[in-house]
Coordinates of C-alpha atoms and ligand atoms in Angstrom, one line a residue:
M1 CA -89.1 2.3 70.8
C2 CA -91.0 4.8 72.9
G3 CA -93.7 3.8 75.1
I4 CA -96.9 5.6 76.0
V5 CA -99.5 5.1 78.9
G6 CA -102.4 7.2 79.9
I7 CA -104.8 6.7 82.8
L8 CA -108.2 8.0 83.7
S9 CA -109.2 6.8 87.2
N10 CA -111.2 7.7 90.4
K11 CA -107.9 7.1 92.5
E12 CA -104.5 8.6 92.3
V13 CA -102.8 7.5 89.1
T14 CA -99.0 8.1 89.4
P15 CA -98.2 4.8 91.1
T16 CA -99.9 2.7 88.4
I17 CA -98.4 4.8 85.5
L18 CA -94.8 4.1 87.1
D19 CA -95.7 0.3 87.0
V20 CA -96.8 0.4 83.6
L21 CA -93.7 2.4 82.4
K22 CA -91.7 -0.3 84.0
K23 CA -93.6 -2.8 81.7
L24 CA -92.8 -0.6 78.7
E25 CA -88.9 -0.7 79.5
Y26 CA -88.4 -3.7 77.0
R27 CA -89.0 -1.3 74.2
G28 CA -85.9 0.4 75.0
Y29 CA -85.6 4.0 76.2
D30 CA -83.2 6.9 77.5
S31 CA -85.4 8.9 79.3
A32 CA -88.8 9.0 81.2
G33 CA -91.6 11.2 82.5
I34 CA -95.2 11.5 84.0
A35 CA -97.5 14.4 83.8
T36 CA -101.0 14.7 85.8
I37 CA -103.6 17.2 86.2
Y38 CA -104.8 18.2 89.7
N39 CA -107.1 21.2 90.5
N40 CA -106.8 22.2 86.7
N41 CA -103.1 22.4 87.1
I42 CA -100.5 20.3 85.0
K43 CA -98.0 18.7 87.4
R44 CA -95.0 17.2 85.7
Q45 CA -91.8 15.4 86.2
R46 CA -89.2 14.1 83.7
A47 CA -85.7 12.5 84.2
K48 CA -83.0 11.3 81.9
G49 CA -81.9 7.7 82.2
K50 CA -83.7 4.9 83.9
I51 CA -87.1 5.0 85.7
E52 CA -85.5 4.9 89.0
N53 CA -84.3 8.5 88.4
L54 CA -88.0 9.5 87.8
I55 CA -89.2 7.8 90.9
K56 CA -86.4 9.8 93.0
L57 CA -87.9 13.1 91.7
I58 CA -91.5 12.1 92.3
N59 CA -90.8 11.0 95.8
Q60 CA -89.5 14.6 96.4
N61 CA -92.2 16.3 94.6
D62 CA -95.3 14.1 94.3
L63 CA -97.7 14.1 91.3
P64 CA -101.3 14.1 92.8
G65 CA -104.2 13.5 90.1
K66 CA -106.8 11.0 88.9
I67 CA -105.7 11.6 85.3
G68 CA -102.3 11.4 84.0
I69 CA -100.0 10.3 81.1
G70 CA -96.5 8.7 81.1
H71 CA -93.8 8.1 78.6
T72 CA -90.4 6.2 78.0
R73 CA -88.5 7.9 75.3
W74 CA -86.3 6.5 72.9
A75 CA -84.5 9.5 71.3
T76 CA -85.0 10.3 67.7
H77 CA -85.0 13.8 67.3
G78 CA -82.8 15.5 70.0
I79 CA -80.3 14.0 72.5
P80 CA -81.6 12.0 75.6
S81 CA -82.1 15.0 78.2
E82 CA -84.8 16.2 80.5
D83 CA -85.8 19.1 78.1
N84 CA -86.3 16.6 75.2
A85 CA -88.0 14.0 77.6
H86 CA -91.8 13.7 77.4
P87 CA -94.5 14.7 78.5
H88 CA -94.1 18.0 76.7
H89 CA -96.1 20.9 78.1
V90 CA -97.2 24.2 76.5
G91 CA -99.9 26.5 78.0
S92 CA -102.9 24.4 78.8
V93 CA -101.8 21.4 76.8
V94 CA -99.6 18.6 77.8
G95 CA -98.6 15.2 75.8
V96 CA -96.8 12.4 74.8
H97 CA -95.8 10.9 71.3
N98 CA -94.3 7.8 69.9
G99 CA -93.1 7.9 66.3
I100 CA -91.8 10.6 64.0
I101 CA -93.4 13.9 62.9
E102 CA -91.9 14.2 59.3
N103 CA -93.0 17.9 58.6
F104 CA -92.0 19.1 62.1
R105 CA -89.5 21.4 60.8
E106 CA -92.1 23.3 58.6
I107 CA -94.4 23.5 61.4
K108 CA -91.7 24.7 63.8
E109 CA -90.9 27.3 61.5
E110 CA -94.3 28.6 61.1
L111 CA -94.9 28.9 64.7
S112 CA -91.5 30.5 65.3
Q113 CA -92.5 33.1 62.7
K114 CA -95.6 33.9 65.0
G115 CA -93.3 34.2 68.0
Y116 CA -93.7 30.7 69.6
K117 CA -90.6 30.0 71.6
F118 CA -89.5 26.2 71.5
Y119 CA -87.5 24.8 74.4
S120 CA -86.6 21.3 73.1
E121 CA -85.2 19.8 69.9
T122 CA -88.1 17.3 69.5
D123 CA -90.5 16.8 66.8
T124 CA -93.0 16.2 69.7
E125 CA -92.9 19.6 71.1
V126 CA -94.4 20.7 67.6
I127 CA -97.6 18.8 68.4
I128 CA -98.0 20.4 71.8
Q129 CA -97.1 23.8 70.5
L130 CA -99.6 23.6 67.5
C131 CA -102.4 22.4 69.6
S132 CA -101.9 25.0 72.3
Y133 CA -101.8 27.6 69.1
F134 CA -105.2 26.4 68.0
N135 CA -106.5 26.5 71.5
K136 CA -105.5 30.1 71.7
Q137 CA -107.2 30.7 68.5
G138 CA -110.3 30.2 70.1
L139 CA -110.7 26.4 69.1
N140 CA -112.2 24.2 71.8
N141 CA -110.1 21.2 73.0
K142 CA -111.5 18.6 70.5
D143 CA -111.3 20.8 67.6
A144 CA -107.8 22.0 68.4
F145 CA -106.7 18.5 68.8
L146 CA -108.5 17.4 65.4
K147 CA -106.8 20.4 63.6
T148 CA -103.4 19.7 65.1
I149 CA -103.6 15.9 63.9
K150 CA -104.7 17.1 60.4
R151 CA -101.6 19.0 59.8
L152 CA -99.1 16.0 61.1
E153 CA -97.3 13.9 58.4
G154 CA -95.4 10.8 59.6
A155 CA -96.0 7.7 61.8
F156 CA -97.1 8.6 65.4
A157 CA -99.2 7.6 68.3
I158 CA -100.2 10.6 70.6
C159 CA -101.8 11.0 74.0
L160 CA -102.7 14.7 75.2
M161 CA -104.3 16.2 78.2
F162 CA -105.8 19.8 78.7
K163 CA -105.4 21.3 81.9
D164 CA -108.9 22.8 82.0
D165 CA -110.5 19.3 81.4
E166 CA -109.4 16.8 84.0
K167 CA -111.8 14.2 82.7
K168 CA -110.5 13.5 79.1
L169 CA -107.6 11.9 77.4
Y170 CA -107.2 12.8 73.8
V171 CA -105.6 10.1 71.5
T172 CA -104.7 9.1 67.9
K173 CA -102.6 6.7 65.9
R174 CA -101.2 6.5 62.5
S175 CA -98.7 3.6 61.8
A176 CA -97.5 3.3 65.5
P177 CA -99.4 1.1 68.0
L178 CA -102.0 2.4 70.7
V179 CA -104.8 0.4 72.5
I180 CA -107.5 1.7 74.7
G181 CA -108.0 -0.6 77.6
Y182 CA -111.1 -0.8 80.2
G183 CA -110.4 -2.2 83.7
E184 CA -113.2 -2.4 86.4
S185 CA -113.7 1.4 86.9
D186 CA -110.4 2.8 85.1
I187 CA -109.5 3.7 81.5
Y188 CA -106.0 3.1 80.1
V189 CA -104.1 4.1 77.0
G190 CA -101.2 2.2 76.1
S191 CA -98.4 1.4 73.5
D192 CA -99.5 -2.2 73.7
A193 CA -101.9 -4.3 75.5
V194 CA -99.1 -6.4 77.2
S195 CA -98.0 -3.5 79.3
L196 CA -101.5 -3.1 80.6
T197 CA -102.1 -6.9 81.6
N198 CA -103.9 -7.5 84.7
L199 CA -105.1 -3.8 84.6
I200 CA -107.9 -4.3 81.8
N201 CA -110.4 -6.8 80.6
K202 CA -111.6 -5.0 77.5
V203 CA -109.6 -3.3 74.8
I204 CA -110.1 -1.3 71.6
F205 CA -107.6 -1.5 69.0
L206 CA -107.8 1.8 67.3
D207 CA -107.5 1.8 63.3
E208 CA -105.3 4.0 61.3
D209 CA -106.0 7.8 62.0
D210 CA -108.7 7.0 64.5
V211 CA -108.9 9.9 67.0
A212 CA -110.5 9.0 70.4
I213 CA -111.6 11.3 73.1
I214 CA -111.9 9.3 76.3
S215 CA -113.9 9.9 79.4
Q216 CA -115.4 7.6 82.0
K217 CA -119.0 8.6 80.4
E218 CA -117.8 7.7 76.8
T219 CA -115.1 6.9 74.5
E220 CA -115.9 9.1 71.4
I221 CA -113.9 8.0 68.2
Y222 CA -113.7 9.7 65.0
N223 CA -112.3 8.3 61.6
R224 CA -109.8 9.8 59.5
I225 CA -112.7 12.1 57.8
G226 CA -114.0 13.3 61.1
Q227 CA -117.0 11.1 61.1
K228 CA -118.0 9.8 64.8
I229 CA -117.9 5.9 64.5
K230 CA -118.0 2.9 66.8
R231 CA -115.2 0.5 67.5
K232 CA -116.0 -2.8 69.1
K233 CA -114.5 -3.5 72.6
K234 CA -113.0 -6.8 72.6
S235 CA -112.7 -9.1 75.8
V236 CA -108.9 -9.7 76.4
E237 CA -107.7 -13.2 77.3
F238 CA -104.4 -12.7 78.7
N239 CA -102.7 -15.5 76.9
N240 CA -99.6 -14.0 75.3
E241 CA -100.4 -15.4 71.9
V242 CA -103.6 -13.4 71.8
I243 CA -102.4 -10.2 73.5
N244 CA -99.1 -10.0 71.4
K245 CA -101.1 -10.4 68.0
G246 CA -103.4 -7.4 68.9
N247 CA -105.9 -7.1 66.3
F248 CA -104.3 -9.2 63.9
Q249 CA -105.0 -12.6 62.7
H250 CA -101.4 -13.8 62.4
F251 CA -98.2 -12.5 63.6
M252 CA -96.9 -12.2 60.1
L253 CA -99.7 -9.7 59.3
K254 CA -98.9 -7.8 62.6
E255 CA -95.3 -7.7 61.6
I256 CA -96.1 -6.3 58.1
Y257 CA -98.2 -3.5 59.8
E258 CA -95.4 -2.7 62.1
Q259 CA -93.1 -1.8 59.4
P260 CA -93.7 2.0 59.5
E261 CA -92.8 2.2 63.2
V262 CA -90.0 -0.3 62.8
F263 CA -88.5 1.4 60.0
T264 CA -88.7 4.9 61.9
Y265 CA -86.7 3.4 64.6
A266 CA -84.4 1.5 62.6
T267 CA -83.1 4.8 60.7
S268 CA -83.5 7.2 63.6
S269 CA -80.8 5.3 65.4
F270 CA -78.5 6.9 62.5
I271 CA -80.2 10.0 61.1
N272 CA -78.9 13.3 62.8
F273 CA -81.9 15.3 62.1
K274 CA -80.3 18.5 63.5
Q275 CA -77.4 18.3 61.0
Q276 CA -79.4 16.6 58.2
K277 CA -76.7 13.6 58.2
I278 CA -76.2 10.0 58.8
D279 CA -74.2 9.2 62.0
M280 CA -72.8 5.7 62.7
I281 CA -72.4 4.2 66.2
H282 CA -68.8 3.0 64.9
K283 CA -66.0 5.2 63.6
F284 CA -65.1 2.9 60.6
N285 CA -61.7 4.6 60.6
E286 CA -60.3 2.2 57.9
F287 CA -63.2 2.7 55.6
D288 CA -61.1 5.1 53.3
H289 CA -58.7 2.4 52.5
I290 CA -61.4 -0.3 52.0
N291 CA -61.4 -1.7 48.3
R292 CA -64.1 -4.4 48.4
I293 CA -67.2 -5.0 50.5
I294 CA -68.4 -8.6 50.9
L295 CA -72.0 -9.3 51.9
V296 CA -73.2 -12.6 52.9
A297 CA -76.4 -14.0 54.3
C298 CA -79.1 -16.6 53.8
G299 CA -82.8 -16.5 52.5
T300 CA -84.4 -13.1 52.8
A301 CA -81.5 -11.6 54.4
F302 CA -79.4 -12.4 51.4
Y303 CA -82.0 -10.5 49.3
A304 CA -81.3 -7.4 51.6
C305 CA -77.6 -7.9 50.7
S306 CA -78.4 -8.1 47.1
V307 CA -80.3 -4.7 47.3
A308 CA -77.2 -3.2 49.1
K309 CA -74.8 -4.1 46.3
Y310 CA -76.9 -1.9 43.8
W311 CA -76.8 0.9 46.5
F312 CA -72.8 0.4 47.4
E313 CA -72.0 0.1 43.7
K314 CA -74.1 3.4 42.8
Y315 CA -73.2 5.7 45.6
V316 CA -70.1 4.2 47.3
K317 CA -68.3 3.3 44.0
V318 CA -66.6 0.3 45.8
P319 CA -66.4 -3.4 44.4
V320 CA -69.0 -5.5 46.1
E321 CA -69.1 -9.2 46.2
I322 CA -72.4 -10.9 47.5
D323 CA -73.1 -14.7 48.0
V324 CA -75.3 -16.9 50.1
A325 CA -73.6 -18.2 53.1
S326 CA -74.1 -22.0 52.4
E327 CA -72.1 -21.3 49.1
F328 CA -69.6 -18.8 50.3
R329 CA -68.4 -21.1 53.1
Y330 CA -67.1 -23.7 50.7
R331 CA -65.9 -21.7 48.0
D332 CA -62.1 -21.4 47.2
N333 CA -62.5 -17.8 47.6
S334 CA -59.7 -15.4 48.8
F335 CA -59.8 -12.0 50.9
G336 CA -57.9 -9.0 51.2
K337 CA -56.7 -7.0 54.3
N338 CA -58.5 -3.9 52.9
E339 CA -62.0 -5.5 52.8
Y340 CA -65.0 -5.2 54.8
A341 CA -67.2 -8.4 55.3
I342 CA -71.0 -7.7 56.2
F343 CA -73.1 -10.6 57.6
V344 CA -76.9 -10.0 57.7
S345 CA -79.1 -11.9 59.9
Q346 CA -82.3 -11.4 61.6
S347 CA -81.7 -14.1 64.3
G348 CA -78.1 -13.9 64.5
E349 CA -77.8 -17.7 64.7
T350 CA -78.1 -19.1 61.2
A351 CA -75.5 -21.8 60.9
D352 CA -74.4 -21.2 57.4
T353 CA -73.8 -17.4 58.0
L354 CA -72.0 -18.0 61.1
A355 CA -69.5 -20.5 59.5
A356 CA -69.1 -18.0 56.7
L357 CA -68.2 -15.3 59.3
R358 CA -65.8 -17.6 60.9
K359 CA -64.0 -18.5 57.5
V360 CA -63.2 -14.8 57.0
K361 CA -62.1 -14.0 60.8
G362 CA -58.6 -12.6 60.8
K363 CA -58.5 -12.3 56.9
V364 CA -60.5 -9.1 56.3
K365 CA -60.0 -5.6 57.9
K366 CA -63.4 -5.7 59.9
I367 CA -66.6 -8.0 60.3
I368 CA -69.9 -6.2 60.4
S369 CA -73.0 -7.7 61.4
I370 CA -76.6 -6.5 60.8
V371 CA -78.7 -8.2 63.2
N372 CA -82.0 -8.2 65.1
V373 CA -80.6 -10.0 68.1
I374 CA -77.5 -8.0 69.5
E375 CA -76.6 -10.8 72.0
S376 CA -76.6 -13.6 69.2
S377 CA -73.7 -15.6 68.1
I378 CA -73.1 -13.9 64.9
A379 CA -73.2 -10.4 66.8
R380 CA -70.8 -11.5 69.4
E381 CA -68.2 -12.8 66.9
S382 CA -68.3 -9.4 64.9
D383 CA -66.2 -6.3 65.2
F384 CA -69.0 -4.1 64.7
I385 CA -72.8 -4.7 65.2
L386 CA -75.3 -2.6 63.5
P387 CA -78.9 -3.4 65.2
I388 CA -82.0 -3.3 63.2
K389 CA -84.2 -2.8 66.4
A390 CA -87.3 -4.6 64.7
G391 CA -88.5 -6.0 67.9
P392 CA -89.2 -9.8 68.0
E393 CA -90.1 -11.2 64.7
I394 CA -92.4 -14.1 65.3
G395 CA -93.7 -15.0 61.8
V396 CA -91.4 -17.5 60.2
A397 CA -91.4 -15.6 56.9
S398 CA -89.5 -12.4 57.5
T399 CA -91.1 -9.0 56.7
K400 CA -90.3 -6.1 59.3
A401 CA -86.8 -7.4 59.6
F402 CA -86.1 -7.4 55.9
T403 CA -87.2 -3.6 55.7
A404 CA -85.3 -2.9 58.7
Q405 CA -82.2 -4.6 57.4
L406 CA -82.7 -2.3 54.3
A407 CA -83.1 0.7 56.6
V408 CA -79.7 0.2 58.1
L409 CA -78.1 -0.8 54.8
A410 CA -79.6 2.4 53.4
C411 CA -78.1 4.5 56.1
L412 CA -74.7 2.8 55.9
T413 CA -74.6 3.6 52.1
I414 CA -75.3 7.2 52.8
Y415 CA -72.7 7.4 55.4
F416 CA -70.1 5.6 53.4
S417 CA -71.0 7.6 50.3
N418 CA -70.5 10.9 52.4
R419 CA -67.2 9.5 53.7
R420 CA -66.0 9.2 50.2
G421 CA -67.1 12.9 49.4
L422 CA -69.4 11.4 46.6
L423 CA -72.5 13.2 47.6
S424 CA -73.5 16.7 47.4
K425 CA -75.3 18.5 50.1
K426 CA -78.6 18.3 48.1
E427 CA -78.3 14.6 47.2
N428 CA -77.5 13.8 50.8
S429 CA -80.6 15.7 52.0
E430 CA -82.7 14.1 49.2
L431 CA -81.7 10.6 50.2
I432 CA -82.1 11.2 54.0
D433 CA -85.7 12.8 53.4
S434 CA -86.6 9.8 51.3
L435 CA -85.9 7.6 54.3
V436 CA -87.8 9.8 56.6
S437 CA -90.8 9.7 54.3
T438 CA -90.8 5.9 53.8
P439 CA -93.0 5.1 56.8
R440 CA -95.7 7.4 55.5
I441 CA -95.5 5.8 52.2
M442 CA -95.6 2.2 53.8
S443 CA -98.7 3.3 55.7
K444 CA -100.4 4.7 52.5
I445 CA -100.0 1.2 50.8
L446 CA -101.2 -0.7 53.9
S447 CA -104.1 1.4 54.3
K448 CA -105.6 0.0 50.9
T449 CA -105.3 -3.7 50.6
E450 CA -108.3 -4.5 48.4
S451 CA -106.3 -4.9 45.1
Y452 CA -103.9 -7.2 46.7
K453 CA -106.6 -9.3 48.2
G454 CA -108.4 -9.5 44.8
F455 CA -105.2 -10.7 42.9
A456 CA -104.6 -13.3 45.7
K457 CA -108.0 -14.7 45.2
K458 CA -106.9 -15.6 41.6
L459 CA -103.3 -16.5 42.5
M460 CA -104.4 -19.0 45.1
K461 CA -105.7 -21.2 42.4
S462 CA -102.3 -21.3 40.5
K463 CA -99.6 -23.8 40.9
N464 CA -96.7 -21.5 39.7
A465 CA -96.0 -17.9 39.6
L466 CA -93.1 -15.7 38.0
F467 CA -92.1 -12.4 39.8
L468 CA -90.0 -10.0 37.5
G469 CA -87.9 -7.2 38.2
R470 CA -84.8 -5.3 36.6
G471 CA -82.0 -3.5 38.3
I472 CA -82.5 -3.1 42.1
L473 CA -85.9 -4.6 42.0
Y474 CA -84.6 -7.9 40.8
P475 CA -83.6 -9.0 44.4
L476 CA -87.3 -7.8 45.3
A477 CA -88.6 -10.4 42.7
L478 CA -86.3 -13.0 44.4
E479 CA -87.7 -12.0 47.8
A480 CA -91.4 -11.8 46.7
A481 CA -91.1 -15.4 45.1
L482 CA -89.7 -16.6 48.4
K483 CA -92.4 -14.9 50.5
L484 CA -95.0 -16.6 48.3
K485 CA -93.5 -20.0 48.2
E486 CA -92.7 -20.4 51.9
I487 CA -96.4 -19.6 53.1
S488 CA -98.6 -20.4 50.2
Y489 CA -96.6 -23.6 49.0
I490 CA -97.1 -22.3 45.4
H491 CA -94.1 -22.7 43.4
A492 CA -92.7 -19.5 42.5
E493 CA -89.6 -17.9 40.6
G494 CA -88.0 -14.4 40.8
Y495 CA -86.1 -13.4 37.5
P496 CA -84.5 -10.4 36.2
S497 CA -87.1 -9.6 33.5
G498 CA -84.4 -9.3 30.8
E499 CA -83.8 -12.9 31.3
L500 CA -87.2 -14.0 30.2
K501 CA -86.4 -14.8 26.8
H502 CA -83.3 -16.7 27.7
G503 CA -85.6 -19.5 28.8
P504 CA -88.3 -18.8 31.4
I505 CA -90.7 -17.5 28.7
A506 CA -91.4 -21.1 27.7
L507 CA -93.2 -21.6 30.9
V508 CA -95.6 -18.7 30.1
D509 CA -99.3 -19.4 28.9
E510 CA -102.7 -18.6 30.1
N511 CA -101.9 -20.3 33.5
M512 CA -98.9 -18.6 34.4
P513 CA -99.4 -15.5 36.7
V514 CA -96.5 -13.2 36.1
I515 CA -96.2 -10.2 38.6
C516 CA -93.9 -7.4 37.4
F517 CA -92.5 -4.8 39.6
A518 CA -92.0 -1.8 37.3
P519 CA -91.4 1.5 39.0
Y520 CA -91.0 4.6 36.6
N521 CA -87.3 4.8 36.2
D522 CA -84.6 4.3 33.6
L523 CA -85.4 0.6 33.1
F524 CA -89.3 1.1 32.9
E525 CA -89.7 0.9 29.2
K526 CA -87.6 -2.3 29.0
T527 CA -89.7 -3.9 31.6
I528 CA -92.7 -3.0 29.8
S529 CA -91.5 -4.6 26.6
N530 CA -90.8 -7.8 28.7
V531 CA -94.7 -7.5 29.8
E532 CA -95.5 -7.1 26.3
E533 CA -93.6 -10.5 25.5
V534 CA -95.5 -12.3 28.3
L535 CA -99.0 -10.9 27.1
A536 CA -98.2 -12.0 23.6
R537 CA -98.3 -15.5 25.2
N538 CA -101.5 -14.9 27.1
G539 CA -99.6 -14.8 30.4
N540 CA -101.5 -13.4 33.2
V541 CA -99.9 -10.0 34.1
L542 CA -100.2 -8.1 37.3
L543 CA -98.2 -4.9 36.9
I544 CA -97.1 -3.0 40.3
T545 CA -96.0 0.4 39.3
D546 CA -96.3 4.1 40.3
E547 CA -98.3 7.1 39.2
K548 CA -96.0 8.0 36.4
G549 CA -95.5 4.6 35.2
Y550 CA -99.4 4.1 35.3
C551 CA -99.7 7.5 33.3
S552 CA -97.2 6.6 30.7
L553 CA -99.2 3.4 29.6
S554 CA -101.5 4.4 26.9
S555 CA -103.9 1.5 27.3
H556 CA -103.7 -1.9 29.2
E557 CA -105.9 -5.0 29.3
F558 CA -104.1 -6.3 32.5
P559 CA -104.5 -5.3 36.2
I560 CA -102.3 -2.6 37.5
I561 CA -101.4 -1.7 41.1
K562 CA -100.5 1.9 41.5
L563 CA -98.2 3.0 44.3
P564 CA -98.0 6.3 45.8
K565 CA -95.1 8.6 44.6
F566 CA -91.7 8.1 46.2
S567 CA -88.0 8.7 45.1
N568 CA -86.0 5.8 43.4
F569 CA -83.7 5.4 46.2
I570 CA -86.3 3.8 48.4
E571 CA -87.8 1.6 45.6
P572 CA -86.7 -1.8 46.9
I573 CA -87.9 -0.9 50.3
I574 CA -91.5 0.0 49.3
Y575 CA -91.7 -2.8 46.8
A576 CA -91.3 -5.2 49.7
I577 CA -94.8 -4.2 51.0
P578 CA -97.0 -5.5 47.9
S579 CA -94.6 -8.5 47.7
Q580 CA -95.7 -9.2 51.4
L581 CA -99.4 -8.4 50.9
I582 CA -99.6 -10.8 47.8
A583 CA -97.9 -13.7 49.7
Y584 CA -99.8 -13.1 52.9
Y585 CA -103.3 -13.0 51.2
T586 CA -102.7 -15.8 48.9
A587 CA -101.7 -18.1 51.7
L588 CA -104.6 -16.7 53.9
F589 CA -107.1 -17.7 51.1
K590 CA -105.4 -21.0 50.7
G591 CA -105.6 -21.6 54.5
T592 CA -101.8 -22.7 55.0
D593 CA -100.3 -22.2 58.4
I594 CA -99.0 -18.8 57.7
D595 CA -96.8 -18.2 61.0
Q596 CA -95.5 -21.6 61.1
P597 CA -95.2 -22.8 57.4
R598 CA -94.7 -26.6 57.0
N599 CA -91.0 -27.9 57.0
L600 CA -89.5 -24.5 58.2
A601 CA -88.0 -23.3 61.2
K602 CA -87.7 -19.3 62.2
S603 CA -83.9 -19.8 62.4
V604 CA -81.9 -22.5 60.8
T605 CA -79.1 -23.0 63.4
V606 CA -78.2 -26.4 61.6
E607 CA -76.5 -27.0 58.3
Ligands
AGP701 C1 -87.5 -15.7 55.1 O1 -88.7 -15.3 55.1 C2 -87.2 -17.1 55.8 N1 -87.6 -17.2 56.9 C3 -85.6 -17.4 55.6 O2 -85.1 -17.4 54.4 C4 -84.7 -16.5 56.5 O3 -84.6 -15.2 55.9 C5 -83.2 -17.0 56.5 O4 -83.3 -18.4 57.1 C6 -82.1 -16.2 57.3 O5 -82.4 -16.0 58.6 P1 -81.6 -15.2 59.4 O6 -81.9 -13.8 58.8 O7 -82.2 -15.1 60.9 O8 -80.2 -15.4 59.4

């Protein structure tokens, strides 16, 4: 993931920017750059590869100045190169960015029509070009910046400077991390507070869509509707726990809110924006002869496999077998030489999953692992590794790793489907566009959590709960039940809603909360009739649907949470967010240990 740093000081900033960029290396990168402003001129150096290459350039041509920005780039749009490296500079504007600008093509087209020339393949350059355009239209720096931000869609953190304004940094964030740090006399901006350790003693964690204009005199902050607001400076004790949790009460909540950014990076390893296609980091040459795909995992990772079964059957038209590793490893199952076996594991160390992998070694065509820890045992024993790049997941209850696993499995689905020639150009674009829009939709849901808190306040008093889903939402019902039980200790079950009348409906009475996932798709009507069955027995229904689902219901006496509009392909990814929020707030109100729930370990490395 990219790393951002900005410094406003009364001494030369380049050496400190380089130090901070080194601390940001852990986020992964393939190029780096720094820009400063000196005597109303923009000075800039950028280099492909490691920071050492940038240092060599700076030693030959120094970067004077008491205000500067730096960036480590992890390529999303455009190959790793000096031209694509940040900071990007157009006219009097220079800036860095972390995340993805979803509507960059539209803006780039608009500006190109006006004669603007682009020199890079990045989405970032569009931000700088647009801001420069508004500047040239006569808007002052602040208005040009605000107007630019309003046009952008996607998940991003941005830091800009204007050459005629050596005293100010301009920043904003939307579903990507950015903090403002205050030292003795210097002011810092960074992707995370950890990289500013020992430089700062106070910090402001910006909220979604905050815009900050930072000078030594004042930090002006404007909210998403342009009102000037105050954000409290917090003192920062540099123990890792506090610093790593940032503004959040629990790691789990922080990781829930990291999902838009994590999803962006998990998919951008595979999305080739230029050719609008999915590239894989492995050739999968034998795929054309594969006649079965086996998916094996435990817990939440198994529910990701269950979602993938629906995707592979629908889009790849290949038989799929799924199983939990603890069962798979002991079954008298058999395997063919023309099969792929895919093992999904956040830790890459789960004993049952590793044992299942070792069972099929040499018996299937290839072993593929989808992991978060690429040097883990499961990864090391696989033929192919597909990393989910979710960053460390501290909370025992898996959240960002789950949606990142789905990100990789969704890309694999599109890739395999295209390999079989089963997607038209239009279908391929629609599926890819739905993945690109996912971080924005996640952010929208995460920005309004009142309804989840309200429902959790009631749910916390229950002893049991039922989650219902049909089709590809059935694994989400299972995952939602797991999330709730593992952190709130409330017994919960996930069920395919069509199964209700085959037994579970006997459980339904006025003490049974029934949370129903019902996107407006071809199974919606059937799901609603299951809801009617529950209502007829006084069950406490919470329906989670979308705009179309909501409008199709004539009247309803039960609470409904309406999600934003999105395509069917990403339903299982989007519904993970409400599942996580319901579980989190229920556990929060119950006061259980959310990050380390009783009896649980983050990685089950024993049988
Ligand atoms: C999920 O919230 C649980 N922590 C647990 O089910 C977990 O998904 C399972 O143990 C698998 O772990 P892994 O992904 O590291 O293999």
